[in-house]
C-alpha positions as a printed NumPy array, in Angstrom:
array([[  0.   ,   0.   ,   0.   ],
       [  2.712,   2.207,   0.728],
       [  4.301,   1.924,  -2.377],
       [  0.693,   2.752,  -4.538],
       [  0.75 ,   5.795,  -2.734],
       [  4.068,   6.723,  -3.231],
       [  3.631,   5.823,  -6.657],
       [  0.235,   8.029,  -6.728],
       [  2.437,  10.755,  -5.776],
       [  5.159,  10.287,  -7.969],
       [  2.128,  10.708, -10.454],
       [  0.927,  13.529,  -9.117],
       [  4.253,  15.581,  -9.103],
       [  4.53 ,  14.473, -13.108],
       [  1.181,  15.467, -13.921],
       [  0.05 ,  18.47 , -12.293],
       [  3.209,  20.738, -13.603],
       [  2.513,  19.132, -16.84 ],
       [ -1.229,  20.347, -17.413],
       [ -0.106,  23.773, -15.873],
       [  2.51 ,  23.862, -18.556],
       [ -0.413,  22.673, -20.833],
       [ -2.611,  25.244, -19.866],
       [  0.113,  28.064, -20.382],
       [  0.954,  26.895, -23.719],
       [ -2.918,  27.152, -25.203],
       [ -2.699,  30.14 , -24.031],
       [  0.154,  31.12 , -25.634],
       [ -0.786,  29.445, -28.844],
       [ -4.362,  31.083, -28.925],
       [ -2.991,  34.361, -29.001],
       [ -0.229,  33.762, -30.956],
       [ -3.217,  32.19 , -33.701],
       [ -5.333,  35.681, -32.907],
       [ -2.241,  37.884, -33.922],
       [ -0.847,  35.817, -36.951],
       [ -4.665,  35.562, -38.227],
       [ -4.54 ,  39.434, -37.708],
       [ -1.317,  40.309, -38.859],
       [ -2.141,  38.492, -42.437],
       [ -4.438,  41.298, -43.756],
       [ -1.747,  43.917, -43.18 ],
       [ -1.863,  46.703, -45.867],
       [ -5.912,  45.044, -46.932],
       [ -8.135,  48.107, -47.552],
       [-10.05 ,  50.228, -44.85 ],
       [-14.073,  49.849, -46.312],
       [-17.313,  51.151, -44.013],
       [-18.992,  47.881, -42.826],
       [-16.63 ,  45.863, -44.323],
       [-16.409,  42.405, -42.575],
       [-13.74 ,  40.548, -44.804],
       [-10.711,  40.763, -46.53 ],
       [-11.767,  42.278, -49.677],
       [-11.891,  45.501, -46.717],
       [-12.523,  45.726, -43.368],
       [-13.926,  48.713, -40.689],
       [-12.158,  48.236, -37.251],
       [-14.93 ,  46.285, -36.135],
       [-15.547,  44.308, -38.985],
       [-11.905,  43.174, -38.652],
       [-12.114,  42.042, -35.058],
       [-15.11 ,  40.476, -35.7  ],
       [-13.999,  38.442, -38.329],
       [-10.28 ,  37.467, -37.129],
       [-11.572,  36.369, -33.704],
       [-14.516,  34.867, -35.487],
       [-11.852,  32.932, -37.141],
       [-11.541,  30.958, -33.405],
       [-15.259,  30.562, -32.614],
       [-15.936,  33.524, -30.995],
       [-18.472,  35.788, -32.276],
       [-17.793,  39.809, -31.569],
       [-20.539,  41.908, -32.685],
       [-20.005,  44.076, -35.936],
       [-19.44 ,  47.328, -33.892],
       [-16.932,  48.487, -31.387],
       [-19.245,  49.661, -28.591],
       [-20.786,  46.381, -28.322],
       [-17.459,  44.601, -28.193],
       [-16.103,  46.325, -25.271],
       [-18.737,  44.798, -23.131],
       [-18.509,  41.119, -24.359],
       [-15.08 ,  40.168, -22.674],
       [-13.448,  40.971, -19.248],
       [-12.464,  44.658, -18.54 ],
       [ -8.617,  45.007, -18.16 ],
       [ -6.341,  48.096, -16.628],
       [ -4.388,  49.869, -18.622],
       [ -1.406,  48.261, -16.465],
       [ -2.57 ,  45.112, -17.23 ],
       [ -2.758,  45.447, -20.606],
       [ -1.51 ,  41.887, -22.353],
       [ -1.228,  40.478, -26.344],
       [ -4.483,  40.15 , -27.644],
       [ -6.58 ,  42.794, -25.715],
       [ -8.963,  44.729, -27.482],
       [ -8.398,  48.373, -26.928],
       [-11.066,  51.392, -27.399],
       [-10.72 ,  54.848, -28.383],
       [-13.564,  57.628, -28.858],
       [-14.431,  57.974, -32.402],
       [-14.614,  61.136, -34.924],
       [-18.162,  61.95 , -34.37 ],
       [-18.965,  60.655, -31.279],
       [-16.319,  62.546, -29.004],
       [-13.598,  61.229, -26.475],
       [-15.697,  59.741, -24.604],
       [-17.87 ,  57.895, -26.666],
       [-16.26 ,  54.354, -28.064],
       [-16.055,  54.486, -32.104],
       [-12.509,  52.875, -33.049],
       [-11.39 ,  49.252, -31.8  ],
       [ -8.028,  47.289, -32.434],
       [ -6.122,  44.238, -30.871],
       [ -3.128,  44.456, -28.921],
       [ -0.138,  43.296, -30.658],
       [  2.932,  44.357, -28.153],
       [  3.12 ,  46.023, -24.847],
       [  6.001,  48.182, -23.843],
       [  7.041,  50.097, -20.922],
       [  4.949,  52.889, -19.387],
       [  1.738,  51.795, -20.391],
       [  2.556,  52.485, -24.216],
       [  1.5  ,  49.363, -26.548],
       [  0.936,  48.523, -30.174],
       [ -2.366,  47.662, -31.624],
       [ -3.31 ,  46.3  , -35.131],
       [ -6.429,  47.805, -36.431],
       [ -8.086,  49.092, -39.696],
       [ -7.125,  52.485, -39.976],
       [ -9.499,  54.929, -42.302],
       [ -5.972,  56.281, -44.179],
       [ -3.97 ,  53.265, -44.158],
       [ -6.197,  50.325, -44.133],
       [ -5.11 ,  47.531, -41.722],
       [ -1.751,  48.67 , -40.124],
       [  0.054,  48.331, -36.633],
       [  0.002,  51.99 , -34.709],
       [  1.555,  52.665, -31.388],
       [ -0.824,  53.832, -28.797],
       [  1.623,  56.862, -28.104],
       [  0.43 ,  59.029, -31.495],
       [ -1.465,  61.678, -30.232],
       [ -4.543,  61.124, -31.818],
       [ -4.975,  57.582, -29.895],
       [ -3.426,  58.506, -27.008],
       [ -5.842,  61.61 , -26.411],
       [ -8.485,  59.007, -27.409],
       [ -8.09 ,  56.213, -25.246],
       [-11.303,  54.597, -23.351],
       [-10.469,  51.075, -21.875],
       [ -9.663,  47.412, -23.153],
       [-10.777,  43.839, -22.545],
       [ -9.708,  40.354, -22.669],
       [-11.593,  38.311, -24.787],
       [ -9.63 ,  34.675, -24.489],
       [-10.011,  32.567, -22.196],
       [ -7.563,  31.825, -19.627],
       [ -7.675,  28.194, -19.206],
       [ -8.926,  24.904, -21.266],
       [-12.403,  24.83 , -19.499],
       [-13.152,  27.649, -21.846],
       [-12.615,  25.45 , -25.352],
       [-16.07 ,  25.598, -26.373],
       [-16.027,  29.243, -26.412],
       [-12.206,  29.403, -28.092],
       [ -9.982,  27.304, -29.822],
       [ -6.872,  27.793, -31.245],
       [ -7.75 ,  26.095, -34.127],
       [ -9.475,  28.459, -37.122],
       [-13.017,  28.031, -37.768],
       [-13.671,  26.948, -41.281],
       [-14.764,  29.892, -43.761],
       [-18.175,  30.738, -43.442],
       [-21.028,  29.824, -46.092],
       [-20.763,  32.066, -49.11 ],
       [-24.028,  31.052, -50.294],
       [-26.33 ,  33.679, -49.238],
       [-26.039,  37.172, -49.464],
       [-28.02 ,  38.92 , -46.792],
       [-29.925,  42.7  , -47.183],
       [-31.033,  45.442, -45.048],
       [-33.836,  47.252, -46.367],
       [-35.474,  50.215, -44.788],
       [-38.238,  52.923, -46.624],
       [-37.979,  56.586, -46.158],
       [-34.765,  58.714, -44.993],
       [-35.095,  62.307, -44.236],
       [-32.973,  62.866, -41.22 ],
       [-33.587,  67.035, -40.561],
       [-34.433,  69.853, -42.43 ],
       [-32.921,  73.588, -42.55 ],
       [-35.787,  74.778, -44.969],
       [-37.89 ,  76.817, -44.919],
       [-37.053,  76.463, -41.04 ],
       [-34.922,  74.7  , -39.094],
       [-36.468,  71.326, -37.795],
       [-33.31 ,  69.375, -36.501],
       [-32.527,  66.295, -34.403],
       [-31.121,  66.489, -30.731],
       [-27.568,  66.059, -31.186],
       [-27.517,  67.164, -34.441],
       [-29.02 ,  63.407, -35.086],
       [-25.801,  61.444, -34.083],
       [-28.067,  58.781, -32.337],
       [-30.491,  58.864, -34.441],
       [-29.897,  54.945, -36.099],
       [-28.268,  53.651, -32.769],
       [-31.11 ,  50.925, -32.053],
       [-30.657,  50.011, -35.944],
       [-27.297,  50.385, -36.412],
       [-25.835,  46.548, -35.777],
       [-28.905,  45.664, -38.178],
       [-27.484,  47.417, -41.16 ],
       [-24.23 ,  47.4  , -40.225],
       [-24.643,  43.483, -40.714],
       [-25.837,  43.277, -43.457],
       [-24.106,  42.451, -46.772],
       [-26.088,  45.656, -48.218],
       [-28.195,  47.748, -46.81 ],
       [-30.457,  50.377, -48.724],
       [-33.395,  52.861, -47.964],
       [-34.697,  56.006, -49.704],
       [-33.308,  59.35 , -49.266],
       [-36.395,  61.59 , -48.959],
       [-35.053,  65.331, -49.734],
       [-31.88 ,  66.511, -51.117],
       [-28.777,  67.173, -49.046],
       [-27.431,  70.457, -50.667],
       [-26.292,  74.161, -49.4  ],
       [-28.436,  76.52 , -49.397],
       [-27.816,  78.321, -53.318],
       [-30.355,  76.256, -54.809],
       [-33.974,  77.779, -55.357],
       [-37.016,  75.748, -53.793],
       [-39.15 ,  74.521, -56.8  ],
       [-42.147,  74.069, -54.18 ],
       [-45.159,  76.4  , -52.81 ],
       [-44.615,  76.474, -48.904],
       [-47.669,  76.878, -48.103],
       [-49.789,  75.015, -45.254],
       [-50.036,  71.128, -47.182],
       [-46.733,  71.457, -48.863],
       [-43.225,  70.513, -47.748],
       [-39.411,  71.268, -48.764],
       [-37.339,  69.186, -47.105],
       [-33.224,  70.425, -47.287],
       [-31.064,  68.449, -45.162],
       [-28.097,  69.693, -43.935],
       [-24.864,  68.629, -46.137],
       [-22.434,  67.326, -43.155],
       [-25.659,  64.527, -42.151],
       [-24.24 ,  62.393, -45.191],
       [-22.286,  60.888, -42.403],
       [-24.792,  60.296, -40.314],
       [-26.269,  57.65 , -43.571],
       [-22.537,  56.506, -43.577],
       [-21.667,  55.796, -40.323],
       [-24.929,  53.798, -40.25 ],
       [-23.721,  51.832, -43.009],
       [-26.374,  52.062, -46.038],
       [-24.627,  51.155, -49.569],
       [-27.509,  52.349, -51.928],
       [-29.913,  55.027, -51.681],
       [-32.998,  55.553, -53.693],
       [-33.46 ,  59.418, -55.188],
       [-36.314,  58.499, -56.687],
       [-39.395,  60.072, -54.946],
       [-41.552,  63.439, -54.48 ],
       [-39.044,  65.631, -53.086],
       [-35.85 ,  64.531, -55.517],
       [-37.148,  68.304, -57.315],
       [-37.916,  70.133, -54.084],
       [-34.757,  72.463, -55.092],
       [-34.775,  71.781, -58.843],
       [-32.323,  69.312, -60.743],
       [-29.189,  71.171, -59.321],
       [-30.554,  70.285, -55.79 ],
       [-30.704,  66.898, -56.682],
       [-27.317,  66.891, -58.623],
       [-25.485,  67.971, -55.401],
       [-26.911,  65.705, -53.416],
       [-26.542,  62.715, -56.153],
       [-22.724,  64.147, -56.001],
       [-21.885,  64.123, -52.151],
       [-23.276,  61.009, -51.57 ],
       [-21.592,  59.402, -54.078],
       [-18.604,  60.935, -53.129],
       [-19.067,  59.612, -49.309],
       [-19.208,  56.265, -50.873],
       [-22.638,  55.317, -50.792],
       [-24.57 ,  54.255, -54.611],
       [-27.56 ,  55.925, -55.558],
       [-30.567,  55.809, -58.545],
       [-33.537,  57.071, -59.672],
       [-32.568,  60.648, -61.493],
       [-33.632,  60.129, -64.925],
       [-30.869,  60.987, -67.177],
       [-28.264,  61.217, -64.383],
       [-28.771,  57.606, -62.514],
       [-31.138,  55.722, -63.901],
       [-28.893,  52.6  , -62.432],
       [-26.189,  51.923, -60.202],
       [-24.035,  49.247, -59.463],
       [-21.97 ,  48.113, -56.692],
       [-18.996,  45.789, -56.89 ],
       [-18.089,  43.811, -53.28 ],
       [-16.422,  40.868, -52.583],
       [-16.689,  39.883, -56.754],
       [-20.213,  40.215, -56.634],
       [-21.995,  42.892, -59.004],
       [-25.08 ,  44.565, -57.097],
       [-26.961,  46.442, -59.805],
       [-29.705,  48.599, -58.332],
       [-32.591,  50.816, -60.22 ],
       [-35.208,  53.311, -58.529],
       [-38.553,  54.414, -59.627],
       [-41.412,  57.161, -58.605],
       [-43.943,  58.825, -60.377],
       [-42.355,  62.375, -59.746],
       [-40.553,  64.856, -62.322],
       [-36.793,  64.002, -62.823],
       [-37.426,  60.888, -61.781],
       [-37.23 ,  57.262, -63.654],
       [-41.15 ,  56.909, -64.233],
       [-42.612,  53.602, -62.596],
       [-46.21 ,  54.152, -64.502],
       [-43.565,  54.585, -68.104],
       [-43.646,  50.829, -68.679],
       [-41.218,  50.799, -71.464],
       [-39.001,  52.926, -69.527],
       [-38.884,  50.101, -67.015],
       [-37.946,  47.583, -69.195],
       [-35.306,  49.276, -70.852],
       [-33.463,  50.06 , -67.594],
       [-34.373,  46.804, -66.   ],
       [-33.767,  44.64 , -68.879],
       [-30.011,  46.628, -69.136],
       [-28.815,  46.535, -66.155],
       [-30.233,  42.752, -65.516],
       [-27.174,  42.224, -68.306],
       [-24.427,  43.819, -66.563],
       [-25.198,  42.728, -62.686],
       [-25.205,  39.348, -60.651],
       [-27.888,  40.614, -58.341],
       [-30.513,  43.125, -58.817],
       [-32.449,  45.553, -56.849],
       [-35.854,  47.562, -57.375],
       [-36.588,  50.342, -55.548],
       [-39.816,  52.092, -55.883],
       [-41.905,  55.244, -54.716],
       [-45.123,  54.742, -55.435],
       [-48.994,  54.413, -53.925],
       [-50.944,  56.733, -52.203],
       [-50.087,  58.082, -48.772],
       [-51.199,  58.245, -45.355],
       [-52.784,  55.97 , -42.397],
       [-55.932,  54.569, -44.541],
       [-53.777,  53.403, -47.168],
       [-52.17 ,  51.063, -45.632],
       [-53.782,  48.087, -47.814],
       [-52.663,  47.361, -51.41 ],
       [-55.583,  47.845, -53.646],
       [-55.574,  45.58 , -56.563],
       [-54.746,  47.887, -59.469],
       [-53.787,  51.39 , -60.29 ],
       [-53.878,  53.817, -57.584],
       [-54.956,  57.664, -58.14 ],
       [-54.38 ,  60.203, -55.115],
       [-54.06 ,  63.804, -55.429],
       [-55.506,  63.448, -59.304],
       [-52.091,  61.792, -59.571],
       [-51.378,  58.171, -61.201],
       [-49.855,  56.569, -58.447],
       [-49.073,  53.6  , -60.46 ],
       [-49.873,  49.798, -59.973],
       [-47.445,  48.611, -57.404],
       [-48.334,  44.801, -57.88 ],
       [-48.118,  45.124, -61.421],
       [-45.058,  47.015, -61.512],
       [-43.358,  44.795, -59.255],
       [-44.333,  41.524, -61.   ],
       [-43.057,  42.908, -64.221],
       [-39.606,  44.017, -62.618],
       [-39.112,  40.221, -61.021],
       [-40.323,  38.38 , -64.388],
       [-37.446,  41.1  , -66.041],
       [-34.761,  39.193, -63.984],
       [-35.274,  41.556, -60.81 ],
       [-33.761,  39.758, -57.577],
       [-35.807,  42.111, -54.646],
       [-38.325,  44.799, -55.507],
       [-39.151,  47.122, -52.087],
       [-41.344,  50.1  , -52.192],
       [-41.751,  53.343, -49.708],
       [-43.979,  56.457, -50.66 ],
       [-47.223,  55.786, -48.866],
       [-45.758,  56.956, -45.223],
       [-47.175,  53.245, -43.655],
       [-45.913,  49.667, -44.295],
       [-47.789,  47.782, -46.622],
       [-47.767,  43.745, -47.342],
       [-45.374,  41.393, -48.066],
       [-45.098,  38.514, -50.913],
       [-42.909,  36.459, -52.545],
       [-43.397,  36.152, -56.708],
       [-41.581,  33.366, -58.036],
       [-39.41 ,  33.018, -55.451],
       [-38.267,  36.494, -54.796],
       [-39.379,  38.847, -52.528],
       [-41.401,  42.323, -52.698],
       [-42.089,  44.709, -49.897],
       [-44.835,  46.743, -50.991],
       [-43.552,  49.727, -48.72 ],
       [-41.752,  50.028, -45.58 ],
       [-43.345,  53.118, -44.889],
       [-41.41 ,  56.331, -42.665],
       [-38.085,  54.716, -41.883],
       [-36.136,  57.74 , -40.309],
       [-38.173,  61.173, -40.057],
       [-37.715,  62.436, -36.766],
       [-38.71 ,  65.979, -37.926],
       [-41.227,  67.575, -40.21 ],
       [-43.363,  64.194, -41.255],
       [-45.797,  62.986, -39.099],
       [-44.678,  59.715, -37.041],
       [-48.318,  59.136, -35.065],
       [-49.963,  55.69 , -35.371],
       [-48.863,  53.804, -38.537],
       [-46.932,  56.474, -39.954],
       [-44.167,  55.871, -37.027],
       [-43.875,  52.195, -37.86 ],
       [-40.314,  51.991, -38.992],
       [-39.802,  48.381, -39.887],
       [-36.261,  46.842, -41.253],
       [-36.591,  43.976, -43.015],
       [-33.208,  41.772, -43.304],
       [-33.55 ,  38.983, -46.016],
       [-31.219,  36.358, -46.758],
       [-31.483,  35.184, -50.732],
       [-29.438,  32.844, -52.653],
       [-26.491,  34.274, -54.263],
       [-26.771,  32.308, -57.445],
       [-30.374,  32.5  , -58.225],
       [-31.016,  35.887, -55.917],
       [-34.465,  34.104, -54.412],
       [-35.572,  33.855, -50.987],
       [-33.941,  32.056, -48.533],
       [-35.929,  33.279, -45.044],
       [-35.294,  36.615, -43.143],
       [-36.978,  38.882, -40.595],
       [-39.161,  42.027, -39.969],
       [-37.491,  44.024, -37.191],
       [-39.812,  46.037, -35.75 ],
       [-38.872,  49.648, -34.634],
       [-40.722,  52.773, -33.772],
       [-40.15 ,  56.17 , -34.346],
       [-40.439,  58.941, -31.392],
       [-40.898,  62.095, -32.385],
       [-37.054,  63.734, -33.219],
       [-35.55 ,  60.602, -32.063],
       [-36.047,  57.637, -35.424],
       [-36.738,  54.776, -35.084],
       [-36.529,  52.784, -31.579],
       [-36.991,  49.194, -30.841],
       [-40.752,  48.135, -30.439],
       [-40.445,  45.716, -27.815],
       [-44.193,  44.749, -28.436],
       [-43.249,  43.311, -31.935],
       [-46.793,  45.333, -33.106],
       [-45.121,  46.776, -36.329],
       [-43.585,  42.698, -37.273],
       [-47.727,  41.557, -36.576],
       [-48.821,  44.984, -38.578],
       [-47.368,  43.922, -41.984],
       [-48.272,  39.944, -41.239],
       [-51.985,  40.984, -40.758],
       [-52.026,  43.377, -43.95 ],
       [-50.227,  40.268, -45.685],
       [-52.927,  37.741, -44.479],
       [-55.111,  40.107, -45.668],
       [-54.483,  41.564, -48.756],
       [-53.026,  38.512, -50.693],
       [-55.087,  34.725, -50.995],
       [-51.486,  33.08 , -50.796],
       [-48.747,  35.342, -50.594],
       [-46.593,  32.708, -50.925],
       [-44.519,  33.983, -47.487],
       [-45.243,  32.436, -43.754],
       [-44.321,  35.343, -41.5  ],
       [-44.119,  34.084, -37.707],
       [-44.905,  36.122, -34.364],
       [-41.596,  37.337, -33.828],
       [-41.47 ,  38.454, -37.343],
       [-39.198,  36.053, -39.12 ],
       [-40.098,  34.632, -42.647],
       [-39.638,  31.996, -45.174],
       [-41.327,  31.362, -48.546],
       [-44.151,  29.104, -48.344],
       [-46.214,  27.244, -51.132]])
């Protein structure tokens, strides 16, 4: 007996330094695999809501290389500082996530994450992130600009080899490339300076924070831009009088639509003309310029197309308005869908059209007159756009959400009614439902796969905020139920959807 127990502690001496050693060593491999991972898209392009190596944001790029281990960092860096372990400056190791205020947002409010690549004496280390200028590069955390900026860090590894379901130093294999996933959202008009000021608090920084992650996530996300965003030269082509509105938003908001992450934006609608073509020129001009696609300006941008990640996004826009690309002109239509069906992989309709307000909320059967004003047939015209080779036709114009189908195995969202108006459109009832609707289609044949109505309501100067009642998800499932005999969609309670026979 007395030799077993020696023996048992002859074992014990072996094996308990050897799974400490063990335990050091994942460790030191895991981060070791973070920073190698990280360090291999050196020099790779800086791109707003890019999440892979064809360009990356800074969160997109932490998201994806620790993704690479099995753990999943939300797309944006506010988020990600509260998903691991807080850490001291002091304490600062390899691997670390470190925050720093952001452009827009102020010192203290997080908008720029990297990882922690060295640590040197007095609390100075070295981060690898995806800088705006350079792309992804190593900084030290002494260059002013960081080091003025500086919020906090945390540890997202694990210390010890309990935590292997949550990390492993082994890369996850590359994510399913079969789907392409889109955030789509109805009208934009985030402020107006004319003829009076109506502005967000803030000057409408958090206006899309409850929305943000949604279309941040997305492969693209688009909406309607309802107004121009131009100085103040331009001459108002609109009486001002009591039922008629001229909506100017201020030129430096275009960040506000970038920072939220839209790719396309629809010109297409009612108030494209509010200050004349050169109005609408500007604005087609700085948003381009900030990076973000737009349509709808007959003669200017009747298409537009988008090239990420080797897929070609063509996207068209129609209304019923002057300057714009005529949805009632059917042979207008099919020229510009039929064209740029040729030169794209997927395609997207966007349309203004219907008439407007709370008790047209259901989609009549055929044309629709309001105001002595064709409003176009919005089932017709989308039907024709889909059997043209269109991929996802989504409306906005009539202020309220309308139903949902799915036409030979694509979808079409009538309207997604008042998106983001926090000022000078009325949000009460209806016209404050502010749905998103993500939907996941197949890359190769651009049909359905499933997806979701998020359901968010809009506040008066605030846009939209998250309806934790789920009524505006149940609003468009009741008008679908309602206005179709098989819509060919099954929407659920908590607003997710699939085709259905």
């Amino acid at each position: 007996m007395k030799k077993l127990a020696l023996l048992a502690l002859l074992l014990a001496a072996y094996l308990f330094p050897l799974a400490a050693q063990e335990e050091h060593s994942f460790s030191d491999n895991a981060i070791d695999s973070v920073i190698s991972e990280a360090k291999k898209h050196l020099g790779v392009p800086y791109r707003w809501g890019g999440k892979n190596p064809k360009g990356f944001d800074c969160a997109g790029f932490t998201h994806y290389v620790y993704g690479k281990f099995g753990v999943n960092l939300a797309v944006s860096a506010g988020p990600q500082y509260n998903q691991g372990t807080k850490v001291k400056l002091s304490e600062l190791s390899v691997g670390d996530l470190v925050f720093f205020g952001g452009r827009h947002g102020g010192k203290k409010s997080i908008g720029h994450v990297g990882i922690v690549t060295s640590v040197d004496s007095n609390n100075v280390f070295h981060f690898i992130h995806a800088s705006t200028k350079r792309g992804i590069t190593v900084t030290s955390s002494n260059e002013g600009y960081y080091r003025n900026r500086y919020i906090g860090a945390c540890r997202i590894f694990p210390s010890s080899p309990s935590s292997l379901p949550f990390f492993s130093s082994t890369p996850a294999a590359a994510p399913d490339d079969s789907s392409i996933t889109f955030a789509l959202v109805g009208d934009m008009m985030l402020g107006t300076l004319y003829p009076q000021p109506q502005l967000p608090a803030n000057d409408g920084r958090n206006l899309f924070d409850d929305v943000a992650d949604i279309l941040r996530n997305a492969d693209i996300a688009a909406g309607n831009c309802e107004g121009v965003i131009c100085g103040p030269d331009h001459v108002c082509d609109k009486d001002t009088g009591r039922y008629n509105y001229a909506f100017r938003m201020p030129p430096d908001y275009i960040h506000l639509f970038v920072d939220a992450g839209f790719d396309f934006l629809s010109l297409a609608n009612n108030h494209t003309n509010d200050f004349k073509l050169a109005g609408a020129k500007e604005t087609l001009a700085r948003l381009e310029m900030a990076g973000i696609r737009c349509a709808g300006i007959r003669g200017y941008c009747d298409t537009a197309i988008l090239v990420r990640d080797s897929i070609r996004y063509g996207f068209c826009a129609f209304a019923h308005n002057e300057i714009t690309c005529n949805h009632t002109d059917t042979a207008l239509v099919t020229r510009i869908v039929s064209d740029l069906r040729s030169k794209c992989d997927i395609l997207i309709v966007s349309f203004h059209g219907g008439a407007e307000g709370r008790d047209y909320a259901h989609l009549p059967m055929g044309a629709e007159i309001y105001l002595d004003e064709n409003r176009g047939s919005p089932r017709h015209f989308a039907h024709h756009c889909i059997d043209l080779g269109a991929d996802i036709v989504f409306g906005h114009g009539p202020h309220v959400p309308r139903a949902m189908e799915v036409y030979k195995g694509h979808l079409v969202a009538y309207s997604l009614g008042n998106f983001c108006t926090p000022a000078g459109i009325s949000v009460t009832g209806p016209l404050g439902y502010a749905p998103v609707v993500t939907a996941r289609i197949n890359r190769h044949n651009g049909k359905l796969i499933d997806g979701r109505i998020h359901s968010f309501i809009q506040p008066f100067r605030k846009g939209p905020r998250l309806d934790s009642t789920n009524k505006v998800a149940a609003f468009i499932r009741t008008l679908t139920k309602q206005d179709f005999i098989n819509p060919h969609l099954q929407i659920s309670d908590d607003g997710s959807f699939h085709p259905s026979n």
